[in-house]
Amino acid sequence: MNTSFLCEVAQTFGTPVYVYDEAKIVENYQRLKHAFGKQDVKLHYALKALNNTTVLKTLRNQGAGLDAVSIEEVFLGLRAGFEAHEIMYTPNGVSFEEICEAVDLGVMVNIDNLSILEKFGARYGANVPVCVRINPHIMAGGHAHISVGHIDSKFGISIHQLRHITRLVTHYNLNIVGLHMHTGSDIIDADVFIQGAELLYQAAASFPNLEFMDFGSGFKVAYKEGDIVTPIEQIGKKIGASFQAFCKEYGHELELWFEPGKFLVSESGTLLVSVNVVKQTTSTVFIGVNSGQNHLIRPMFYNAYHHIENCSNTDGEQKLYSVVGYICETDTFGYDRLISEVREGDVLAIRNAGAYGFSMSNQYNARLRPAEVLVRDGKAHLIRRRETLEDIYRNEVEIVEVEQLV
Ligand SMILES: *Cc1c(COP(=O)(O)O)cnc(C)c1O
């Protein structure tokens, strides 16, 4: 989305506003879908990245399923038109009651804890097929910086507890139809990734009823020029081939699943903000914008880099700035950024804000969450209204003093 178009969007819908390019979401979905050579893959979109119903419908039209991490996300998916069987529910640390609720809805449950697996076995036995989340503990050295399911992770059942899993399976007659791993780390190197996959292939020998394997996500996207990204096609072909070899050995074809979040929606999104103040201090020039960590927390929370452009003055002289939010915290979007000369009132575009942007936003400082806009066929459509003050106190309850009877 070019800067003059974004200026128009800012004018029409006001700022701050999240703008998503639908075509980019579709392009990335199709790219990933076809990256695995002859091996077909099923993509379950991890909706925690961006859960606007219109975006969910876009991905559903492409053929995606969903990966939900809470029962509320399951309900959002159902509401958007996904069938229960198209949803995988991968919670961590939730109550057994919530898991039962998901079973009642008919979604596939992915269990990442032995105590829950035992309860599940006692309650459902062979009646409800289930998936288990394995932590393979692969640590890659060198420059790969991949720590796949490290030892301190709270996620998954350790691969070293495989024997305990099979004990529960035998005793409760559990029907394990899927093995899952999601490391949360970036996949950059196919060989490292395949090392993790191979541990799952070996584990598969203990589960004769498998129907799918789910390798989670970790598809890295570029946030700035020169960033290492996942070479999807290259990695995909290797993983596809390794999976086909595994299926041959296993004895029948399994489905290969992934759960991309960031890869599908990050690049599509831009957060548009307006410049409130240009403030020269002794150390830098601060650009103060009408947004902050309440709307996009990734720079502050993960030290994430988001490219920033001045839409209102694209040909201006490049100058060095620190772009900060209006929250009473040190909420810096970017230090020492070269941006074409910024004036008060200009509109800035904060790029790659589609994933974990709006979905992690909050109302700190009693600020309203921004509007969301989707660009479809070159036209901008409002897909979520900006909040109003009432949204901030809506659920408050006043204490009503009952008059004392004497
Ligand atoms: C968050 C999450 C994902 C998506 O991760 P991305 O880095 O956004 O692709 C996939 N699977 C599970 C279980 C998750 O928790």
Short mmCIF file of C-alpha atoms and ligand atoms in Angstrom, two decimals:
data_model
loop_
_atom_site.label_atom_id
_atom_site.label_comp_id
_atom_site.label_asym_id
_atom_site.label_seq_id
_atom_site.Cartn_x
_atom_site.Cartn_y
_atom_site.Cartn_z
CA MET A 1 0.00 0.00 0.00
CA ASN A 2 1.69 3.19 -1.12
CA THR A 3 2.00 6.29 0.99
CA SER A 4 -0.45 8.51 -0.92
CA PHE A 5 -3.14 5.83 -0.66
CA LEU A 6 -2.41 5.53 3.06
CA CYS A 7 -2.77 9.31 3.47
CA GLU A 8 -6.25 9.04 1.95
CA VAL A 9 -7.13 6.23 4.33
CA ALA A 10 -5.94 8.34 7.27
CA GLN A 11 -8.07 11.22 6.04
CA THR A 12 -11.18 9.09 5.57
CA PHE A 13 -11.02 7.02 8.75
CA GLY A 14 -8.88 9.15 11.06
CA THR A 15 -5.84 8.00 13.01
CA PRO A 16 -4.67 5.89 14.70
CA VAL A 17 -5.92 3.19 12.38
CA TYR A 18 -4.78 -0.30 11.40
CA VAL A 19 -4.93 -0.92 7.64
CA TYR A 20 -4.68 -4.43 6.20
CA ASP A 21 -4.06 -5.31 2.57
CA GLU A 22 -6.21 -8.35 1.83
CA ALA A 23 -4.32 -9.21 -1.36
CA LYS A 24 -1.10 -9.60 0.62
CA ILE A 25 -2.74 -12.02 3.06
CA VAL A 26 -4.04 -14.11 0.16
CA GLU A 27 -0.65 -14.00 -1.60
CA ASN A 28 1.20 -15.21 1.50
CA TYR A 29 -1.37 -17.93 2.13
CA GLN A 30 -0.99 -19.22 -1.43
CA ARG A 31 2.77 -18.99 -1.28
CA LEU A 32 2.98 -21.09 1.85
CA LYS A 33 0.33 -23.51 0.67
CA HIS A 34 2.40 -24.31 -2.43
CA ALA A 35 5.86 -24.27 -0.87
CA PHE A 36 6.04 -27.95 0.01
CA GLY A 37 6.44 -29.45 -3.43
CA LYS A 38 4.36 -32.54 -4.00
CA GLN A 39 3.39 -32.73 -0.34
CA ASP A 40 -0.03 -31.22 0.35
CA VAL A 41 -0.29 -29.17 3.54
CA LYS A 42 -3.16 -27.99 5.69
CA LEU A 43 -2.71 -24.50 7.09
CA HIS A 44 -4.43 -23.62 10.33
CA TYR A 45 -4.20 -19.86 10.74
CA ALA A 46 -3.14 -18.93 14.29
CA LEU A 47 -5.78 -16.29 14.90
CA LYS A 48 -4.13 -14.84 17.97
CA ALA A 49 -2.03 -12.83 15.48
CA LEU A 50 -5.06 -10.93 14.16
CA ASN A 51 -8.60 -12.02 14.89
CA ASN A 52 -10.87 -9.61 13.04
CA THR A 53 -13.80 -11.62 11.67
CA THR A 54 -13.44 -10.19 8.15
CA VAL A 55 -9.82 -11.36 8.01
CA LEU A 56 -10.85 -14.78 9.33
CA LYS A 57 -13.41 -15.03 6.54
CA THR A 58 -10.79 -14.08 3.95
CA LEU A 59 -8.58 -16.93 5.10
CA ARG A 60 -11.47 -19.34 5.30
CA ASN A 61 -12.32 -18.55 1.66
CA GLN A 62 -8.76 -19.51 0.80
CA GLY A 63 -9.24 -22.89 2.45
CA ALA A 64 -7.48 -22.27 5.76
CA GLY A 65 -8.44 -23.85 9.06
CA LEU A 66 -7.78 -22.21 12.42
CA ASP A 67 -5.45 -22.70 15.33
CA ALA A 68 -7.05 -21.39 18.51
CA VAL A 69 -5.31 -21.02 21.86
CA SER A 70 -8.36 -20.19 23.97
CA ILE A 71 -12.02 -21.17 24.02
CA GLU A 72 -12.86 -17.56 23.18
CA GLU A 73 -10.80 -17.86 19.99
CA VAL A 74 -12.67 -21.07 19.18
CA PHE A 75 -15.94 -19.14 19.49
CA LEU A 76 -14.59 -16.33 17.27
CA GLY A 77 -13.72 -18.95 14.66
CA LEU A 78 -17.14 -20.57 14.77
CA ARG A 79 -18.75 -17.16 14.57
CA ALA A 80 -16.68 -16.37 11.46
CA GLY A 81 -18.09 -19.48 9.78
CA PHE A 82 -15.42 -22.10 10.39
CA GLU A 83 -16.73 -25.60 11.04
CA ALA A 84 -15.66 -27.12 14.34
CA HIS A 85 -13.61 -29.79 12.56
CA GLU A 86 -11.58 -27.07 10.84
CA ILE A 87 -10.39 -25.76 14.19
CA MET A 88 -7.46 -27.04 16.21
CA TYR A 89 -7.46 -25.99 19.86
CA THR A 90 -3.94 -25.75 21.32
CA PRO A 91 -4.22 -24.35 24.82
CA ASN A 92 -1.60 -24.14 27.54
CA GLY A 93 -2.40 -24.01 31.21
CA VAL A 94 -6.18 -23.93 30.83
CA SER A 95 -8.68 -25.75 33.02
CA PHE A 96 -9.89 -29.23 32.16
CA GLU A 97 -13.43 -27.79 32.02
CA GLU A 98 -12.39 -25.53 29.17
CA ILE A 99 -10.95 -28.51 27.32
CA CYS A 100 -14.22 -30.41 27.78
CA GLU A 101 -16.09 -27.41 26.41
CA ALA A 102 -13.94 -27.58 23.27
CA VAL A 103 -14.61 -31.32 22.94
CA ASP A 104 -18.35 -30.65 23.22
CA LEU A 105 -18.05 -28.12 20.38
CA GLY A 106 -16.34 -30.75 18.24
CA VAL A 107 -12.93 -29.16 17.76
CA MET A 108 -9.69 -31.14 17.74
CA VAL A 109 -7.93 -30.78 21.07
CA ASN A 110 -4.16 -30.64 21.36
CA ILE A 111 -2.96 -31.61 24.85
CA ASP A 112 0.32 -30.37 26.24
CA ASN A 113 0.34 -31.75 29.77
CA LEU A 114 0.39 -35.30 31.16
CA SER A 115 -2.06 -34.57 33.98
CA ILE A 116 -4.61 -33.27 31.47
CA LEU A 117 -3.96 -36.21 29.16
CA GLU A 118 -4.74 -38.57 32.03
CA LYS A 119 -7.97 -36.74 32.85
CA PHE A 120 -8.85 -36.76 29.17
CA GLY A 121 -8.28 -40.50 29.01
CA ALA A 122 -10.40 -41.12 32.10
CA ARG A 123 -13.26 -39.01 30.72
CA TYR A 124 -13.25 -39.91 27.03
CA GLY A 125 -11.14 -43.04 26.54
CA ALA A 126 -11.15 -44.00 22.87
CA ASN A 127 -14.27 -41.96 22.10
CA VAL A 128 -12.64 -38.63 21.30
CA PRO A 129 -9.60 -38.51 19.02
CA VAL A 130 -6.89 -36.25 20.36
CA CYS A 131 -3.51 -34.73 19.50
CA VAL A 132 -0.51 -34.37 21.81
CA ARG A 133 1.95 -31.53 21.82
CA ILE A 134 5.55 -32.70 22.10
CA ASN A 135 8.53 -30.60 23.15
CA PRO A 136 11.47 -32.03 21.18
CA HIS A 137 14.14 -29.93 22.97
CA ILE A 138 16.22 -29.27 19.91
CA MET A 139 18.87 -26.64 20.42
CA ALA A 140 20.70 -25.35 17.39
CA GLY A 141 24.12 -23.86 17.84
CA GLY A 142 26.08 -21.53 15.61
CA HIS A 143 24.34 -18.62 14.02
CA ALA A 144 20.99 -20.26 13.60
CA HIS A 145 19.78 -18.98 16.98
CA ILE A 146 17.03 -21.50 17.06
CA SER A 147 16.09 -22.91 20.41
CA VAL A 148 13.38 -25.32 19.56
CA GLY A 149 11.28 -26.17 22.59
CA HIS A 150 14.03 -25.43 25.09
CA ILE A 151 14.26 -27.17 28.44
CA ASP A 152 12.68 -24.34 30.45
CA SER A 153 9.70 -24.00 28.13
CA LYS A 154 6.26 -24.36 29.69
CA PHE A 155 4.88 -25.71 26.42
CA GLY A 156 4.43 -29.30 25.35
CA ILE A 157 5.09 -32.70 26.86
CA SER A 158 8.77 -33.52 26.84
CA ILE A 159 9.89 -36.05 24.27
CA HIS A 160 11.62 -37.75 27.22
CA GLN A 161 8.18 -38.45 28.71
CA LEU A 162 7.11 -40.47 25.72
CA ARG A 163 6.97 -43.63 27.78
CA HIS A 164 4.57 -41.98 30.19
CA ILE A 165 2.35 -40.90 27.29
CA THR A 166 2.21 -44.44 25.91
CA ARG A 167 1.39 -45.76 29.40
CA LEU A 168 -1.63 -43.46 29.53
CA VAL A 169 -2.58 -44.39 25.97
CA THR A 170 -2.55 -48.09 26.78
CA HIS A 171 -4.34 -47.79 30.09
CA TYR A 172 -7.10 -45.43 28.95
CA ASN A 173 -7.24 -46.67 25.37
CA LEU A 174 -6.61 -43.11 24.13
CA ASN A 175 -6.99 -42.48 20.41
CA ILE A 176 -3.96 -40.33 19.52
CA VAL A 177 -4.48 -39.12 15.95
CA GLY A 178 -1.95 -36.31 15.81
CA LEU A 179 1.49 -35.32 17.04
CA HIS A 180 2.30 -31.64 17.31
CA MET A 181 5.27 -29.41 17.94
CA HIS A 182 5.39 -25.63 17.93
CA THR A 183 8.55 -24.13 19.18
CA GLY A 184 7.81 -20.45 18.91
CA SER A 185 11.23 -20.02 17.37
CA ASP A 186 12.06 -18.90 13.89
CA ILE A 187 12.62 -21.52 11.24
CA ILE A 188 15.58 -20.40 9.20
CA ASP A 189 17.44 -23.60 8.62
CA ALA A 190 15.59 -26.60 7.16
CA ASP A 191 18.07 -29.06 8.63
CA VAL A 192 17.55 -27.85 12.17
CA PHE A 193 13.82 -27.97 11.68
CA ILE A 194 14.00 -31.48 10.28
CA GLN A 195 15.99 -32.60 13.33
CA GLY A 196 12.95 -31.69 15.41
CA ALA A 197 10.63 -33.34 12.92
CA GLU A 198 12.67 -36.52 13.04
CA LEU A 199 12.14 -36.84 16.76
CA LEU A 200 8.42 -36.72 16.06
CA TYR A 201 8.82 -39.31 13.29
CA GLN A 202 10.53 -41.62 15.77
CA ALA A 203 7.86 -40.98 18.38
CA ALA A 204 5.22 -41.83 15.78
CA ALA A 205 6.22 -45.48 15.98
CA SER A 206 4.42 -45.59 19.35
CA PHE A 207 1.14 -44.30 17.89
CA PRO A 208 -0.36 -46.52 15.18
CA ASN A 209 -3.53 -44.42 14.59
CA LEU A 210 -1.95 -41.14 13.51
CA GLU A 211 -3.81 -39.13 10.89
CA PHE A 212 -1.73 -35.96 10.90
CA MET A 213 1.43 -34.28 12.13
CA ASP A 214 1.39 -30.62 13.02
CA PHE A 215 4.68 -28.77 12.87
CA GLY A 216 3.35 -25.51 14.31
CA SER A 217 4.83 -22.32 12.99
CA GLY A 218 7.98 -20.26 13.12
CA PHE A 219 7.94 -18.82 9.62
CA LYS A 220 9.94 -15.67 9.97
CA VAL A 221 9.12 -12.49 8.11
CA ALA A 222 11.42 -9.57 7.29
CA TYR A 223 10.89 -6.53 9.49
CA LYS A 224 13.74 -4.55 8.04
CA GLU A 225 15.85 -4.67 4.95
CA GLY A 226 18.50 -7.35 5.21
CA ASP A 227 16.63 -9.40 7.83
CA ILE A 228 17.06 -13.13 7.51
CA VAL A 229 13.73 -14.61 6.48
CA THR A 230 12.54 -18.15 6.18
CA PRO A 231 13.37 -19.25 2.63
CA ILE A 232 9.94 -20.85 2.43
CA GLU A 233 10.22 -22.63 -0.92
CA GLN A 234 13.62 -24.10 -0.17
CA ILE A 235 12.73 -25.21 3.34
CA GLY A 236 9.29 -26.36 2.24
CA LYS A 237 10.64 -28.74 -0.38
CA LYS A 238 13.04 -30.33 2.10
CA ILE A 239 10.38 -30.72 4.77
CA GLY A 240 7.91 -32.06 2.20
CA ALA A 241 10.39 -34.68 1.02
CA SER A 242 11.34 -35.70 4.57
CA PHE A 243 7.66 -36.04 5.46
CA GLN A 244 6.91 -38.21 2.44
CA ALA A 245 9.80 -40.49 3.34
CA PHE A 246 8.42 -40.73 6.87
CA CYS A 247 4.91 -41.62 5.66
CA LYS A 248 6.33 -44.43 3.57
CA GLU A 249 8.06 -45.85 6.61
CA TYR A 250 5.06 -45.30 8.84
CA GLY A 251 2.90 -47.30 6.47
CA HIS A 252 0.22 -44.84 5.44
CA GLU A 253 -0.21 -41.26 4.30
CA LEU A 254 -0.61 -38.67 7.02
CA GLU A 255 -1.68 -35.06 6.63
CA LEU A 256 0.95 -32.39 7.21
CA TRP A 257 -0.30 -29.39 9.15
CA PHE A 258 1.18 -25.99 9.96
CA GLU A 259 -0.11 -23.08 12.04
CA PRO A 260 1.21 -19.84 10.60
CA GLY A 261 0.18 -16.57 12.20
CA LYS A 262 2.75 -13.89 11.55
CA PHE A 263 3.69 -15.15 8.10
CA LEU A 264 0.16 -14.73 6.79
CA VAL A 265 -0.78 -11.34 8.20
CA SER A 266 2.24 -9.37 9.40
CA GLU A 267 3.26 -7.74 6.12
CA SER A 268 -0.32 -6.95 5.20
CA GLY A 269 -0.76 -4.53 8.07
CA THR A 270 0.22 -0.90 8.62
CA LEU A 271 -0.52 1.22 11.66
CA LEU A 272 -1.20 4.82 10.65
CA VAL A 273 -0.56 7.45 13.30
CA SER A 274 -0.47 11.25 13.34
CA VAL A 275 2.34 13.38 14.63
CA ASN A 276 1.28 15.42 17.66
CA VAL A 277 4.61 17.00 18.49
CA VAL A 278 8.12 17.38 17.18
CA LYS A 279 10.24 17.84 20.28
CA GLN A 280 13.89 18.80 20.20
CA THR A 281 15.66 17.75 23.38
CA THR A 282 19.32 17.85 24.33
CA SER A 283 19.88 14.35 22.94
CA THR A 284 17.55 13.81 19.98
CA VAL A 285 14.48 14.95 18.11
CA PHE A 286 11.46 13.10 19.40
CA ILE A 287 8.44 12.57 17.20
CA GLY A 288 5.43 12.17 19.50
CA VAL A 289 2.53 10.37 17.81
CA ASN A 290 -1.11 9.73 18.75
CA SER A 291 -0.49 6.06 19.56
CA GLY A 292 1.85 4.05 21.72
CA GLN A 293 2.49 0.75 23.43
CA ASN A 294 -1.27 0.51 23.95
CA HIS A 295 -1.74 -0.04 20.21
CA LEU A 296 1.46 -1.72 19.07
CA ILE A 297 3.49 -3.22 21.87
CA ARG A 298 5.95 -5.29 19.84
CA PRO A 299 8.73 -2.66 19.72
CA MET A 300 8.63 -2.24 23.50
CA PHE A 301 7.83 -5.83 24.47
CA TYR A 302 10.08 -7.74 22.07
CA ASN A 303 12.40 -4.99 20.93
CA ALA A 304 10.92 -5.61 17.49
CA TYR A 305 11.90 -3.40 14.59
CA HIS A 306 9.05 -1.83 12.62
CA HIS A 307 9.89 0.34 9.65
CA ILE A 308 8.48 3.89 9.88
CA GLU A 309 7.70 6.16 6.92
CA ASN A 310 6.33 9.66 6.62
CA CYS A 311 3.32 9.42 4.28
CA SER A 312 2.74 13.18 4.26
CA ASN A 313 6.19 14.23 3.10
CA THR A 314 7.74 11.41 1.11
CA ASP A 315 10.20 13.67 -0.73
CA GLY A 316 11.37 15.58 2.33
CA GLU A 317 14.97 15.66 3.50
CA GLN A 318 15.96 12.57 5.49
CA LYS A 319 16.54 13.35 9.17
CA LEU A 320 17.31 11.40 12.28
CA TYR A 321 14.43 10.97 14.75
CA SER A 322 13.24 8.95 17.71
CA VAL A 323 9.57 8.07 17.32
CA VAL A 324 7.70 7.73 20.59
CA GLY A 325 4.14 7.17 21.80
CA TYR A 326 1.87 9.30 23.96
CA ILE A 327 1.63 6.83 26.84
CA CYS A 328 3.16 7.68 30.21
CA GLU A 329 5.80 5.02 29.82
CA THR A 330 8.93 4.94 27.72
CA ASP A 331 7.11 3.67 24.66
CA THR A 332 9.54 4.05 21.82
CA PHE A 333 8.55 2.83 18.36
CA GLY A 334 12.04 3.41 17.01
CA TYR A 335 15.31 5.15 17.92
CA ASP A 336 17.55 6.89 15.44
CA ARG A 337 15.36 6.44 12.40
CA LEU A 338 16.00 8.21 9.16
CA ILE A 339 12.63 9.60 8.10
CA SER A 340 11.84 12.28 5.55
CA GLU A 341 11.35 15.54 7.42
CA VAL A 342 8.52 15.25 9.91
CA ARG A 343 6.15 18.12 10.73
CA GLU A 344 3.40 18.25 13.32
CA GLY A 345 0.23 16.90 11.72
CA ASP A 346 2.02 14.50 9.36
CA VAL A 347 0.81 10.91 9.03
CA LEU A 348 3.37 8.17 9.72
CA ALA A 349 3.09 4.57 8.58
CA ILE A 350 4.39 1.89 10.94
CA ARG A 351 4.89 -1.15 8.77
CA ASN A 352 4.50 -4.90 9.28
CA ALA A 353 1.96 -4.30 11.98
CA GLY A 354 -0.61 -6.90 10.89
CA ALA A 355 0.43 -9.58 13.37
CA TYR A 356 0.24 -9.11 17.14
CA GLY A 357 -0.68 -5.46 16.65
CA PHE A 358 -4.36 -4.87 17.23
CA SER A 359 -4.74 -8.27 18.92
CA MET A 360 -2.31 -7.23 21.67
CA SER A 361 -3.71 -3.72 22.05
CA ASN A 362 -5.18 -2.44 25.30
CA GLN A 363 -6.74 0.60 26.94
CA TYR A 364 -3.86 1.72 29.16
CA ASN A 365 -4.01 5.44 30.00
CA ALA A 366 -7.74 5.18 29.18
CA ARG A 367 -6.90 5.43 25.50
CA LEU A 368 -9.26 3.97 22.93
CA ARG A 369 -8.28 1.10 20.67
CA PRO A 370 -7.90 2.13 17.02
CA ALA A 371 -10.18 1.38 14.11
CA GLU A 372 -9.34 -1.39 11.62
CA VAL A 373 -9.63 -1.06 7.86
CA LEU A 374 -9.31 -3.73 5.18
CA VAL A 375 -8.28 -2.86 1.63
CA ARG A 376 -10.07 -5.12 -0.83
CA ASP A 377 -9.74 -4.64 -4.59
CA GLY A 378 -8.11 -1.27 -4.04
CA LYS A 379 -10.91 0.05 -1.86
CA ALA A 380 -10.67 0.70 1.88
CA HIS A 381 -13.43 -0.71 4.11
CA LEU A 382 -13.96 -0.16 7.81
CA ILE A 383 -13.91 -3.56 9.55
CA ARG A 384 -13.84 -2.39 13.17
CA ARG A 385 -14.99 0.92 14.55
CA ARG A 386 -12.72 2.96 16.76
CA GLU A 387 -13.62 2.52 20.41
CA THR A 388 -15.52 5.18 22.29
CA LEU A 389 -15.10 6.36 25.86
CA GLU A 390 -18.01 4.16 26.87
CA ASP A 391 -15.96 1.07 25.93
CA ILE A 392 -13.60 1.96 28.74
CA TYR A 393 -16.11 2.02 31.59
CA ARG A 394 -18.82 -0.22 30.09
CA ASN A 395 -18.44 -3.02 32.64
CA GLU A 396 -17.90 -0.91 35.71
CA VAL A 397 -20.44 -1.29 38.46
CA GLU A 398 -21.15 1.41 41.00
CA ILE A 399 -21.66 0.54 44.62
CA VAL A 400 -25.15 1.56 45.59
CA GLU A 401 -25.37 2.48 49.29
CA VAL A 402 -28.45 0.99 50.88
CA GLU A 403 -29.98 3.47 53.32
CA GLN A 404 -29.64 2.33 56.88
CA LEU A 405 -32.92 1.63 58.59
CA VAL A 406 -32.90 2.91 62.13
C1 LIG B 1 1.31 -18.38 18.30
C2 LIG B 1 1.19 -19.73 17.79
C3 LIG B 1 1.36 -19.96 16.41
C4 LIG B 1 1.69 -18.88 15.41
O1 LIG B 1 2.99 -18.38 15.54
P1 LIG B 1 3.54 -17.31 14.48
O2 LIG B 1 4.92 -17.03 14.91
O3 LIG B 1 2.66 -16.10 14.54
O4 LIG B 1 3.46 -17.91 13.13
C5 LIG B 1 1.19 -21.26 15.99
N1 LIG B 1 0.86 -22.27 16.84
C6 LIG B 1 0.69 -22.06 18.15
C7 LIG B 1 0.34 -23.20 19.02
C8 LIG B 1 0.86 -20.79 18.68
O5 LIG B 1 0.71 -20.60 19.99
#
